[in-house]
Short mmCIF file of C-alpha atoms in Angstrom, two decimals:
data_model
loop_
_atom_site.label_atom_id
_atom_site.label_comp_id
_atom_site.label_asym_id
_atom_site.label_seq_id
_atom_site.Cartn_x
_atom_site.Cartn_y
_atom_site.Cartn_z
CA UNK A 11 -0.02 0.03 -0.08
CA UNK A 12 2.81 2.45 0.63
CA UNK A 13 4.10 1.89 -2.96
CA UNK A 14 0.73 2.66 -4.26
CA UNK A 15 0.56 5.69 -2.04
CA UNK A 16 3.99 6.88 -3.48
CA UNK A 17 2.82 6.68 -6.92
CA UNK A 18 -0.23 8.46 -6.39
CA UNK A 19 1.66 11.28 -4.55
CA UNK A 20 4.32 11.63 -7.24
CA UNK A 21 1.65 11.58 -10.05
CA UNK A 22 -0.22 14.48 -8.33
CA UNK A 23 3.01 16.45 -7.89
CA UNK A 24 3.96 16.00 -11.52
CA UNK A 25 0.57 17.32 -12.77
CA UNK A 26 0.67 20.21 -10.48
CA UNK A 27 4.02 21.13 -11.70
CA UNK A 28 3.21 20.84 -15.42
CA UNK A 29 0.01 22.97 -14.92
CA UNK A 30 1.80 25.61 -12.98
CA UNK A 31 4.29 25.72 -15.82
CA UNK A 32 1.68 26.34 -18.44
CA UNK A 33 -0.04 29.13 -16.31
CA UNK A 34 3.52 30.64 -15.82
CA UNK A 35 4.03 30.55 -19.61
CA UNK A 36 0.68 32.10 -20.34
CA UNK A 37 1.20 34.92 -17.92
CA UNK A 38 4.48 35.81 -19.25
CA UNK A 39 3.81 35.46 -22.99
CA UNK A 40 3.32 38.63 -25.15
CA UNK A 41 -0.18 39.14 -26.48
CA UNK A 42 -0.60 37.72 -29.86
CA UNK A 43 -2.29 39.97 -32.59
CA UNK A 44 -5.97 38.70 -33.00
CA UNK A 45 -5.60 38.16 -36.78
CA UNK A 46 -2.71 35.67 -36.16
CA UNK A 47 -4.05 34.10 -33.15
CA UNK A 48 -5.08 30.98 -35.19
CA UNK A 49 -1.73 30.69 -36.66
CA UNK A 50 0.46 30.40 -33.83
CA UNK A 51 2.05 27.14 -34.77
CA UNK A 52 3.73 28.90 -37.78
CA UNK A 53 2.34 26.48 -40.27
CA UNK A 54 2.54 27.99 -43.76
CA UNK A 55 -0.50 26.06 -45.09
CA UNK A 56 -2.58 27.53 -42.32
CA UNK A 57 -1.37 30.96 -42.87
CA UNK A 58 -2.09 30.75 -46.57
CA UNK A 59 -5.69 29.46 -45.70
CA UNK A 60 -6.17 32.53 -43.30
CA UNK A 61 -5.06 34.87 -46.01
CA UNK A 62 -7.24 33.35 -48.67
CA UNK A 63 -10.34 33.69 -46.19
CA UNK A 64 -9.36 37.44 -45.45
CA UNK A 65 -9.31 38.02 -49.17
CA UNK A 66 -12.71 36.29 -49.74
CA UNK A 67 -14.19 38.34 -47.00
CA UNK A 68 -12.75 41.50 -48.50
CA UNK A 69 -14.13 40.65 -51.99
CA UNK A 70 -17.67 39.61 -50.71
CA UNK A 71 -17.79 42.95 -48.57
CA UNK A 72 -16.92 44.76 -51.78
CA UNK A 73 -19.65 42.74 -53.87
CA UNK A 74 -22.15 43.52 -51.14
CA UNK A 75 -21.45 47.20 -51.22
CA UNK A 76 -21.69 47.26 -55.00
CA UNK A 77 -25.14 45.35 -54.71
CA UNK A 78 -26.32 48.01 -52.23
CA UNK A 79 -25.26 50.74 -54.42
CA UNK A 80 -27.11 49.08 -57.46
CA UNK A 81 -30.15 48.60 -55.30
CA UNK A 82 -30.16 52.27 -54.31
CA UNK A 83 -29.89 53.17 -58.05
CA UNK A 84 -32.72 50.96 -58.89
CA UNK A 85 -34.81 52.39 -56.25
CA UNK A 86 -34.05 55.83 -57.33
CA UNK A 87 -34.83 54.99 -61.07
CA UNK A 88 -38.09 53.28 -59.95
CA UNK A 89 -39.20 56.57 -58.16
CA UNK A 90 -38.14 58.83 -61.14
CA UNK A 91 -40.19 56.42 -63.33
CA UNK A 92 -43.26 56.60 -61.03
CA UNK A 93 -42.94 60.45 -61.03
CA UNK A 94 -42.93 60.57 -64.88
CA UNK A 95 -45.66 58.11 -65.19
CA UNK A 96 -47.62 60.33 -62.85
CA UNK A 97 -46.73 63.45 -64.87
CA UNK A 98 -47.75 61.64 -68.18
CA UNK A 99 -51.04 60.64 -66.87
CA UNK A 100 -51.76 64.06 -65.66
CA UNK A 101 -50.89 65.52 -69.15
CA UNK A 102 -53.09 62.72 -70.88
CA UNK A 103 -55.91 63.74 -68.57
CA UNK A 104 -55.52 67.43 -69.37
CA UNK A 105 -55.22 66.65 -73.25
CA UNK A 106 -58.31 64.41 -72.95
CA UNK A 107 -60.30 67.35 -71.47
CA UNK A 108 -58.95 69.73 -74.12
CA UNK A 109 -59.93 67.26 -76.75
CA UNK A 110 -63.37 66.87 -75.28
CA UNK A 111 -63.88 70.52 -75.04
CA UNK A 112 -62.80 70.91 -78.91
CA UNK A 113 -65.19 68.17 -79.84
CA UNK A 114 -68.12 69.80 -77.86
CA UNK A 115 -67.21 73.10 -79.68
CA UNK A 116 -67.06 71.41 -83.15
CA UNK A 117 -70.31 69.63 -82.41
CA UNK A 118 -71.97 72.84 -81.35
CA UNK A 119 -70.88 74.58 -84.45
CA UNK A 120 -71.91 71.77 -86.89
CA UNK A 121 -75.38 71.91 -85.09
CA UNK A 122 -75.52 75.55 -85.70
CA UNK A 123 -74.62 75.20 -89.35
CA UNK A 124 -77.21 72.52 -89.89
CA UNK A 125 -79.72 74.74 -88.27
CA UNK A 126 -78.81 77.53 -90.71
CA UNK A 127 -79.10 75.29 -93.71
CA UNK A 128 -82.64 74.04 -92.41
CA UNK A 129 -83.60 77.74 -92.31
CA UNK A 130 -82.55 78.62 -95.92
CA UNK A 131 -84.82 78.45 -98.88
CA UNK A 132 -84.36 75.03 -100.29
CA UNK A 133 -83.32 76.35 -103.82
CA UNK A 134 -80.52 78.41 -102.22
CA UNK A 135 -79.38 75.53 -100.03
CA UNK A 136 -79.54 73.05 -102.90
CA UNK A 137 -76.95 75.46 -104.89
CA UNK A 138 -74.56 75.30 -101.79
CA UNK A 139 -75.10 71.45 -101.43
CA UNK A 140 -74.24 70.93 -105.06
CA UNK A 141 -70.94 72.68 -104.67
CA UNK A 142 -69.89 70.39 -101.53
CA UNK A 143 -68.20 66.90 -101.71
CA UNK A 144 -70.95 64.26 -101.65
CA UNK A 145 -69.69 62.85 -98.18
CA UNK A 146 -69.61 66.14 -96.64
CA UNK A 147 -73.09 67.03 -97.90
CA UNK A 148 -74.33 63.85 -96.76
CA UNK A 149 -73.05 64.34 -93.26
CA UNK A 150 -75.10 67.65 -93.11
CA UNK A 151 -78.27 66.13 -94.75
CA UNK A 152 -78.19 63.28 -92.20
CA UNK A 153 -78.56 65.74 -89.43
CA UNK A 154 -81.16 67.98 -90.89
CA UNK A 155 -84.90 67.27 -90.44
CA UNK A 156 -86.18 64.90 -93.08
CA UNK A 157 -88.56 67.51 -94.48
CA UNK A 158 -85.77 70.06 -94.99
CA UNK A 159 -83.41 67.51 -96.39
CA UNK A 160 -85.75 66.24 -98.92
CA UNK A 161 -86.54 69.91 -100.02
CA UNK A 162 -82.70 70.41 -100.51
CA UNK A 163 -82.31 67.15 -102.36
CA UNK A 164 -85.15 67.82 -104.64
CA UNK A 165 -83.41 71.18 -105.78
CA UNK A 166 -80.14 69.39 -106.53
CA UNK A 167 -78.85 68.11 -109.92
CA UNK A 168 -79.96 64.33 -110.16
CA UNK A 169 -76.28 63.16 -110.40
CA UNK A 170 -75.33 65.18 -107.42
CA UNK A 171 -78.40 64.05 -105.48
CA UNK A 172 -77.50 60.48 -106.44
CA UNK A 173 -73.84 60.83 -105.17
CA UNK A 174 -74.98 62.33 -101.94
CA UNK A 175 -77.77 59.50 -101.68
CA UNK A 176 -75.07 56.77 -102.06
CA UNK A 177 -72.92 58.12 -99.34
CA UNK A 178 -75.76 58.72 -97.17
CA UNK A 179 -76.99 55.13 -97.43
CA UNK A 180 -73.58 53.51 -97.15
CA UNK A 181 -72.47 55.53 -94.05
CA UNK A 182 -73.46 52.73 -91.69
CA UNK A 183 -72.95 49.74 -94.05
CA UNK A 184 -69.61 48.90 -92.52
CA UNK A 185 -70.85 49.22 -88.96
CA UNK A 186 -70.79 46.00 -86.83
CA UNK A 187 -74.11 44.15 -86.87
CA UNK A 188 -73.64 42.46 -83.55
#
């Protein structure tokens, strides 16, 4: 038993000495820079791997910065496009209102002219309609009261009256049936 006790005691002392030696070495050692802490054994392959990882990290950071810059540019372009679309839509609405106003004014003018032609003597109106292009004359005659239009047509040269009648009859021939 005493031999066993001696062996255990010497083992304990030996371990205590080794642990104290490591603690003493750690306390007296200089601080190792953080970037080389993983490469304390001086192995060249480990150092090269560490340098490759640093370079990859640098490239990824640069790529992320580039992507972020492109995202900002795309967002800015999208914002500008939305502004332009809104501006174009406003201009389109203004143009549609102007066209509507012009159409109403033109319609009012044509209605007034039709009323003038209806009030004219049929003989005088016929002389005027005889000088018009047949499609133009047919447009006015289609808006006139049937009695007034008939009196004007009766006063026209038969060939002119026929040409106007053809235009008048064929105006809606091309319209969809359903």
